[in-house]
PDB file of C-alpha atoms in Angstrom:
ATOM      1  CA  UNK Q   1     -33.354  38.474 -17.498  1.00  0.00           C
ATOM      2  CA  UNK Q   2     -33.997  40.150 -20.724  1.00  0.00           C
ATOM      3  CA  UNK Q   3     -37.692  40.269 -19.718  1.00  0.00           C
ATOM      4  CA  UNK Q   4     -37.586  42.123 -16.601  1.00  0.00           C
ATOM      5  CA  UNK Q   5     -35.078  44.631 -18.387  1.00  0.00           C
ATOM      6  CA  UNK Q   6     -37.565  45.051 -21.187  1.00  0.00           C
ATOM      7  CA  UNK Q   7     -40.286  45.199 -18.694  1.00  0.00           C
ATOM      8  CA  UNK Q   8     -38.508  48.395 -16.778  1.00  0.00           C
ATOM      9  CA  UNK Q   9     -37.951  50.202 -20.087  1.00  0.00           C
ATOM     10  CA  UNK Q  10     -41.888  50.263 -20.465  1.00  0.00           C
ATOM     11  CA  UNK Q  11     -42.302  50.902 -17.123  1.00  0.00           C
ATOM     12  CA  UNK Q  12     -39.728  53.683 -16.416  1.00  0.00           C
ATOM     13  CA  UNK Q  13     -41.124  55.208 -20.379  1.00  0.00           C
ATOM     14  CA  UNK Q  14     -45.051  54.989 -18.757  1.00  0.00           C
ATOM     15  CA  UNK Q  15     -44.308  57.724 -15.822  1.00  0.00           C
ATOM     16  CA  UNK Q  16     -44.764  61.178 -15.371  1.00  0.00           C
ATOM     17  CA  UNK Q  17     -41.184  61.899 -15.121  1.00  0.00           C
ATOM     18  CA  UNK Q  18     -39.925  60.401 -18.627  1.00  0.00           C
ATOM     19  CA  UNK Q  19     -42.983  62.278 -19.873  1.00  0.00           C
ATOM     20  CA  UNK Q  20     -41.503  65.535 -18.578  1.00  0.00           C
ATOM     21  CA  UNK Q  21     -37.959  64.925 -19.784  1.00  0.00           C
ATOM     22  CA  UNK Q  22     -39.198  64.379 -23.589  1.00  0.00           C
ATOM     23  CA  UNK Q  23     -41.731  67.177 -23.347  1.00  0.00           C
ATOM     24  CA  UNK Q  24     -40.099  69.978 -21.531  1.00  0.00           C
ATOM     25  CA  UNK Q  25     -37.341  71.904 -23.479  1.00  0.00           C
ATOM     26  CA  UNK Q  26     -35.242  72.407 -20.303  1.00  0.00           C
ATOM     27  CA  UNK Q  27     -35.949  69.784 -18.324  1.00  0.00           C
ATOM     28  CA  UNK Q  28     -32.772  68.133 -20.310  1.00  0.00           C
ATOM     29  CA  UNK Q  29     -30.487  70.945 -20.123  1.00  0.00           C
ATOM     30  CA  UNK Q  30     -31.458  71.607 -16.749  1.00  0.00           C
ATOM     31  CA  UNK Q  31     -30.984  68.157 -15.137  1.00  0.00           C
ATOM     32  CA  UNK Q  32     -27.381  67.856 -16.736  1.00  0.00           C
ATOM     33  CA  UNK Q  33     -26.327  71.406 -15.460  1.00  0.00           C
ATOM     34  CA  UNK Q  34     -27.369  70.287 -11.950  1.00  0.00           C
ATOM     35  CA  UNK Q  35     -25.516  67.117 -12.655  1.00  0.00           C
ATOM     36  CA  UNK Q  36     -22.455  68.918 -13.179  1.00  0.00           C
ATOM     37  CA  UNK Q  37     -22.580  70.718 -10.352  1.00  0.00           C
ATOM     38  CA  UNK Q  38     -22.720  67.735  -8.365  1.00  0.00           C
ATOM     39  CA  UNK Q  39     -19.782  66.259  -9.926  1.00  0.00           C
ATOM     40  CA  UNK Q  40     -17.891  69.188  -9.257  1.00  0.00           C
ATOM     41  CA  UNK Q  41     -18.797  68.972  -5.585  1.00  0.00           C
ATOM     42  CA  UNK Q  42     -18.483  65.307  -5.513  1.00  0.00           C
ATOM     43  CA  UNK Q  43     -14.838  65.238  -7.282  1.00  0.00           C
ATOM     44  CA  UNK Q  44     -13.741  68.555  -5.706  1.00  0.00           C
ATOM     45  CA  UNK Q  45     -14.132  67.502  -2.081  1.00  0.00           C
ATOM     46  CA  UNK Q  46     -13.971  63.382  -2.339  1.00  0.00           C
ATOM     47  CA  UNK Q  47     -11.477  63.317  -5.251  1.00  0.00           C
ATOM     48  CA  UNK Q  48      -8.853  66.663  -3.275  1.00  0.00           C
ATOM     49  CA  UNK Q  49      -9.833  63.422   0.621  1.00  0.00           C
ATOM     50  CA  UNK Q  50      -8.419  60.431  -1.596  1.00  0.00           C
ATOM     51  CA  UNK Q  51      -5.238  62.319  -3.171  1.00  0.00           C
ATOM     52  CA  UNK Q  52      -4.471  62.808   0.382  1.00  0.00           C
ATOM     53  CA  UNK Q  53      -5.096  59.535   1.785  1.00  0.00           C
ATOM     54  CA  UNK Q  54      -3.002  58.033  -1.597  1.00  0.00           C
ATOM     55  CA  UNK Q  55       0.141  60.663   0.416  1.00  0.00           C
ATOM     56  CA  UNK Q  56      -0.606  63.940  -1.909  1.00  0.00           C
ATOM     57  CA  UNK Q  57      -1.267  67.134  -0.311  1.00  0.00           C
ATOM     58  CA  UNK Q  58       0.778  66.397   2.332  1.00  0.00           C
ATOM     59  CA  UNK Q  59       0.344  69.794   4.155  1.00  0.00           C
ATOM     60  CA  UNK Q  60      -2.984  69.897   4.918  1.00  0.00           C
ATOM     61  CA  UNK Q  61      -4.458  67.760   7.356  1.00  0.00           C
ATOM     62  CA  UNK Q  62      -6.805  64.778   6.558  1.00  0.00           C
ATOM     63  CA  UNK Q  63      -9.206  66.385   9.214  1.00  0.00           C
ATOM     64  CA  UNK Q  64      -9.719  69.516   7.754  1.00  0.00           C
ATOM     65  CA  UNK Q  65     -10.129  67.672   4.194  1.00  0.00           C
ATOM     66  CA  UNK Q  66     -12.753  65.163   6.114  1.00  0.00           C
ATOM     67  CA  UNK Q  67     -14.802  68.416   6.815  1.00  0.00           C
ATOM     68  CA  UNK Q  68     -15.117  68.906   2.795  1.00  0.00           C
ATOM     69  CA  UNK Q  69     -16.986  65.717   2.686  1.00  0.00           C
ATOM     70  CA  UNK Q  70     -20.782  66.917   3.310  1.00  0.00           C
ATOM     71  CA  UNK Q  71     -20.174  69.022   0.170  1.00  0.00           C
ATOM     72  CA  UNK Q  72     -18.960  65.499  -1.725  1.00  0.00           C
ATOM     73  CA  UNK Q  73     -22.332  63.938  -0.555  1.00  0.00           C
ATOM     74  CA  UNK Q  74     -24.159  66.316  -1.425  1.00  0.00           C
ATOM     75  CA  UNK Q  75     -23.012  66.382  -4.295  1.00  0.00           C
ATOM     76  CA  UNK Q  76     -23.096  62.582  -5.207  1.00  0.00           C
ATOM     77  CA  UNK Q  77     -26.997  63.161  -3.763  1.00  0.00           C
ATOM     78  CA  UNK Q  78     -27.459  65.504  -6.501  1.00  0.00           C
ATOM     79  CA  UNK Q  79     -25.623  63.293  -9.178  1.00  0.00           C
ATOM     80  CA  UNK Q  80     -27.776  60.500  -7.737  1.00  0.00           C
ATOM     81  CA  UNK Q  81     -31.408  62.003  -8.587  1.00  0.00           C
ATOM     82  CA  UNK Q  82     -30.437  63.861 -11.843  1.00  0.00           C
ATOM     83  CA  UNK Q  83     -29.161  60.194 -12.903  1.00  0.00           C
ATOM     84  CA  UNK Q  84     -32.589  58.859 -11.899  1.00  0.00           C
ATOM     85  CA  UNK Q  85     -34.185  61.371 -14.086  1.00  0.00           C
ATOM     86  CA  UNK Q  86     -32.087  60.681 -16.953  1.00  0.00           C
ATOM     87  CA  UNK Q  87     -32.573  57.035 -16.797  1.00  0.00           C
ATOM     88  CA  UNK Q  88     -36.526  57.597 -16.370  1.00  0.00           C
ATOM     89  CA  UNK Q  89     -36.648  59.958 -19.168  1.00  0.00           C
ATOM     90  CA  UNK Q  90     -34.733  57.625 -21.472  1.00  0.00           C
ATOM     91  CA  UNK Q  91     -34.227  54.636 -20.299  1.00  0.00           C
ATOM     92  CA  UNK Q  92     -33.513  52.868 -23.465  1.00  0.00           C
ATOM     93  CA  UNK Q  93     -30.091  54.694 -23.553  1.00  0.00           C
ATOM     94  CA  UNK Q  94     -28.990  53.919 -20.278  1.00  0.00           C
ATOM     95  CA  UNK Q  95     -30.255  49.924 -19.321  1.00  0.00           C
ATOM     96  CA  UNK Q  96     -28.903  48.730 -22.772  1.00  0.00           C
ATOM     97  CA  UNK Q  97     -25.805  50.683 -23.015  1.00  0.00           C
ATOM     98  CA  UNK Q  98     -22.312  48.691 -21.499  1.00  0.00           C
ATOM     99  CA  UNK Q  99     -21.144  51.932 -20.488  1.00  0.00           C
ATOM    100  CA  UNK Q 100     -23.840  52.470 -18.022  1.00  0.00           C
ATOM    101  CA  UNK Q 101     -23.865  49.536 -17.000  1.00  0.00           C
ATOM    102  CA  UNK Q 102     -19.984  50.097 -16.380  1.00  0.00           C
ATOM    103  CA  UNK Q 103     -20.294  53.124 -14.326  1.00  0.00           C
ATOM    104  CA  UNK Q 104     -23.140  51.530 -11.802  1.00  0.00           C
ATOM    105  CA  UNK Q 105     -20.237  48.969 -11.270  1.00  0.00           C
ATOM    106  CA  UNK Q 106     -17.704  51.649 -10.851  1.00  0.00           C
ATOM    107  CA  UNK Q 107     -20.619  53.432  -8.103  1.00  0.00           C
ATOM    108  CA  UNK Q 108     -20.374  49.989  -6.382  1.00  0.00           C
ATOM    109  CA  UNK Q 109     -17.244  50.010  -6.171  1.00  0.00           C
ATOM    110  CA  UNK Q 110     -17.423  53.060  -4.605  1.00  0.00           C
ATOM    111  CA  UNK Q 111     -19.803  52.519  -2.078  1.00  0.00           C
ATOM    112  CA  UNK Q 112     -18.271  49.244  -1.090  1.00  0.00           C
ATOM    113  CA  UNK Q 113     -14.792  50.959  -0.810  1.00  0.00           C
ATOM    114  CA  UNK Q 114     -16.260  53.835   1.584  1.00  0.00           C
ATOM    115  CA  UNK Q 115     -17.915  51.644   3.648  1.00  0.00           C
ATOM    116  CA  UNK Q 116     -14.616  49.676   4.338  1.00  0.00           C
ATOM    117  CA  UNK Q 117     -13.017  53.056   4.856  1.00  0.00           C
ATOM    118  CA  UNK Q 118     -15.683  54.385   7.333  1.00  0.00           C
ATOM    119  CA  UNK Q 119     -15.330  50.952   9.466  1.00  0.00           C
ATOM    120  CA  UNK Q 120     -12.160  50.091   9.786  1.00  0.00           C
ATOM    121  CA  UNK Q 121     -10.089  52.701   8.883  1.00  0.00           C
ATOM    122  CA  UNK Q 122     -11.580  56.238   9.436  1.00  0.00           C
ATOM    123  CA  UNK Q 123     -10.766  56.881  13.328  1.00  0.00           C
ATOM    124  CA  UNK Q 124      -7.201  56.266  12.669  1.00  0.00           C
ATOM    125  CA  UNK Q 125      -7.177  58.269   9.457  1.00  0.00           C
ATOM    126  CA  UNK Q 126      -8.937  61.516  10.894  1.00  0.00           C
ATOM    127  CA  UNK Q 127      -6.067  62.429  13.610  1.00  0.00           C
ATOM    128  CA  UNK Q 128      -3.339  62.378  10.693  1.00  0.00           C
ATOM    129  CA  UNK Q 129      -1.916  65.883  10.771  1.00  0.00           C
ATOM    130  CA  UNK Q 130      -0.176  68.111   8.358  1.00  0.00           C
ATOM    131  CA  UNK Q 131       3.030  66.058   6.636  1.00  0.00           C
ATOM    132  CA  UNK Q 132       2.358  63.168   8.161  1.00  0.00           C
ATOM    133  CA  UNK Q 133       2.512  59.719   6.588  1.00  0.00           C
ATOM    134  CA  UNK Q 134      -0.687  58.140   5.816  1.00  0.00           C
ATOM    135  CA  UNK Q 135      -0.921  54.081   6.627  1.00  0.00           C
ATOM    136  CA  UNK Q 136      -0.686  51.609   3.349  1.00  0.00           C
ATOM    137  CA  UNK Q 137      -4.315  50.505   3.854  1.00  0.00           C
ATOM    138  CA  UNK Q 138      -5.703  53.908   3.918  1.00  0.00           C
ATOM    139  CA  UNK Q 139      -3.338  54.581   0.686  1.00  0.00           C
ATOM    140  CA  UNK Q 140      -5.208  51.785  -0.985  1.00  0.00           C
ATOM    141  CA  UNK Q 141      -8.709  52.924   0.027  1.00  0.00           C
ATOM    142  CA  UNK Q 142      -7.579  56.498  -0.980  1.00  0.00           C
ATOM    143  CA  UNK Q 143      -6.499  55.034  -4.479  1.00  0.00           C
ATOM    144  CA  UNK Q 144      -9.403  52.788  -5.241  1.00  0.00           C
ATOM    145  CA  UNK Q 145     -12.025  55.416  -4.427  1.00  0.00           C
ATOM    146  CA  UNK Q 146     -10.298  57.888  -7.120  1.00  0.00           C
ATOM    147  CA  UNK Q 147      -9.835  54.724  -9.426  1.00  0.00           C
ATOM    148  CA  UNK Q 148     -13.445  54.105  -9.014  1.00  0.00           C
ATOM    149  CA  UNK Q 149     -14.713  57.891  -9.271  1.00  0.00           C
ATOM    150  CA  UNK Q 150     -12.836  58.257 -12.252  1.00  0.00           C
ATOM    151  CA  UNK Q 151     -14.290  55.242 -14.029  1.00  0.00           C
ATOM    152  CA  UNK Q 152     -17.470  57.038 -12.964  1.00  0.00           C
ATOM    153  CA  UNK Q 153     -16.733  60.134 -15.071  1.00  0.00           C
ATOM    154  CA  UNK Q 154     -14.879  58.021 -17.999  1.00  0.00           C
ATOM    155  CA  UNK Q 155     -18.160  55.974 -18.559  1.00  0.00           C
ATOM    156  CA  UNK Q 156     -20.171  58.281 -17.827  1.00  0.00           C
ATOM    157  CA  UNK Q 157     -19.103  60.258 -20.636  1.00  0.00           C
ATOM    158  CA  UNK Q 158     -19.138  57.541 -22.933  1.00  0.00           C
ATOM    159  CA  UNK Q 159     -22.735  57.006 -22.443  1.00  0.00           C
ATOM    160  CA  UNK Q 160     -23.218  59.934 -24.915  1.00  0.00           C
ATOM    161  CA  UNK Q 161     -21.260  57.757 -27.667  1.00  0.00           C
ATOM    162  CA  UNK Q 162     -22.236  54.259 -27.606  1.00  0.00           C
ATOM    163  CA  UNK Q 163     -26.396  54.491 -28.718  1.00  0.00           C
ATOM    164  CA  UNK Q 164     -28.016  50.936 -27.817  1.00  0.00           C
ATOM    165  CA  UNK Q 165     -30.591  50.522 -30.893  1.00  0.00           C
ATOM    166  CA  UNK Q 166     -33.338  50.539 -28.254  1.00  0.00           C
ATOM    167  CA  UNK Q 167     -33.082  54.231 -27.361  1.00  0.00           C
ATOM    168  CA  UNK Q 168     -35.161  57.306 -28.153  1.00  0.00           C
ATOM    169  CA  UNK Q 169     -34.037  60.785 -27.613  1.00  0.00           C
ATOM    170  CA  UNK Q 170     -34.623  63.659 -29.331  1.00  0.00           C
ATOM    171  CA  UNK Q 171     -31.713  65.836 -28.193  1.00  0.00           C
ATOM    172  CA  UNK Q 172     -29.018  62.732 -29.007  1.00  0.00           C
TER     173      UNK Q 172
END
């Protein structure tokens, strides 16, 4: 396994992209910015949808939080390709490091969680109106989701504290 690890380091440092990352001053600053921003979307409109389903914010309708949910995509999409672009431009700090390897779990986790939602749950879910009581499954979904997004941030922001020995980066 350690072979086809070490063999997408070289790989991922041999493109254009990680090229661009250590060359261009802002290219760095830039792609973390946009990250944010998609973090905020993500957590603002998917984190506000799971504190309902888990029976918070009773008074507003799991519909009208439903129609935040493009925004949450949109920004996971973002989150998505600015993490790409971090791996690529450093991958050594990323593949090695427990933490990131923690938060693709967490993303699993995730994705495996809204996909349950979205097929067994959602068409019940969506009609729930203002102060009404949200069903135990959908409380679980709700809570694992935020559980998961939140392990998302947490390692996420330790990947800035644990440096593998295999990593290069000026800015770090």
């Amino acid at each position: 396994m350690d072979h086809y690890v070490q063999a997408l380091h070289e790989w991922l440092l041999s493109t254009p992209l990680s090229n661009a990352m250590k060359t261009h001053f802002w290219a760095w600053p830039m792609a973390e910015c946009i990250h944010f921003i998609g973090l905020c979307l993500l957590i603002g409109t998917v984190g506000l949808f799971d504190l309902r389903l888990m029976g918070f914010v009773r008074r507003v309708p799991v519909s009208s939080l439903h129609r935040l949910v493009p925004f949450g995509v949109l920004g996971y999409c973002m989150n998505a390709l600015t993490g790409m672009v971090f791996l690529t431009g450093f991958p050594g700090q990323y593949i090695y490091n427990p933490a990131f390897q923690s938060k693709m779990l967490f993303m699993a986790g995730a994705g495996i969680n809204v996909i349950v939602f979205y097929l067994t749950l959602y068409r019940r879910i969506v009609v729930i109106g203002p102060n009404d009581e949200v069903p135990v499954p959908a409380r679980i979904v709700g809570a694992v989701s935020f559980i998961c997004w939140m392990g998302v941030i947490f390692c996420g922001r330790f990947l800035t504290f644990y440096r593998p020995p295999y990593h290069w980066c000026p800015w770090c």
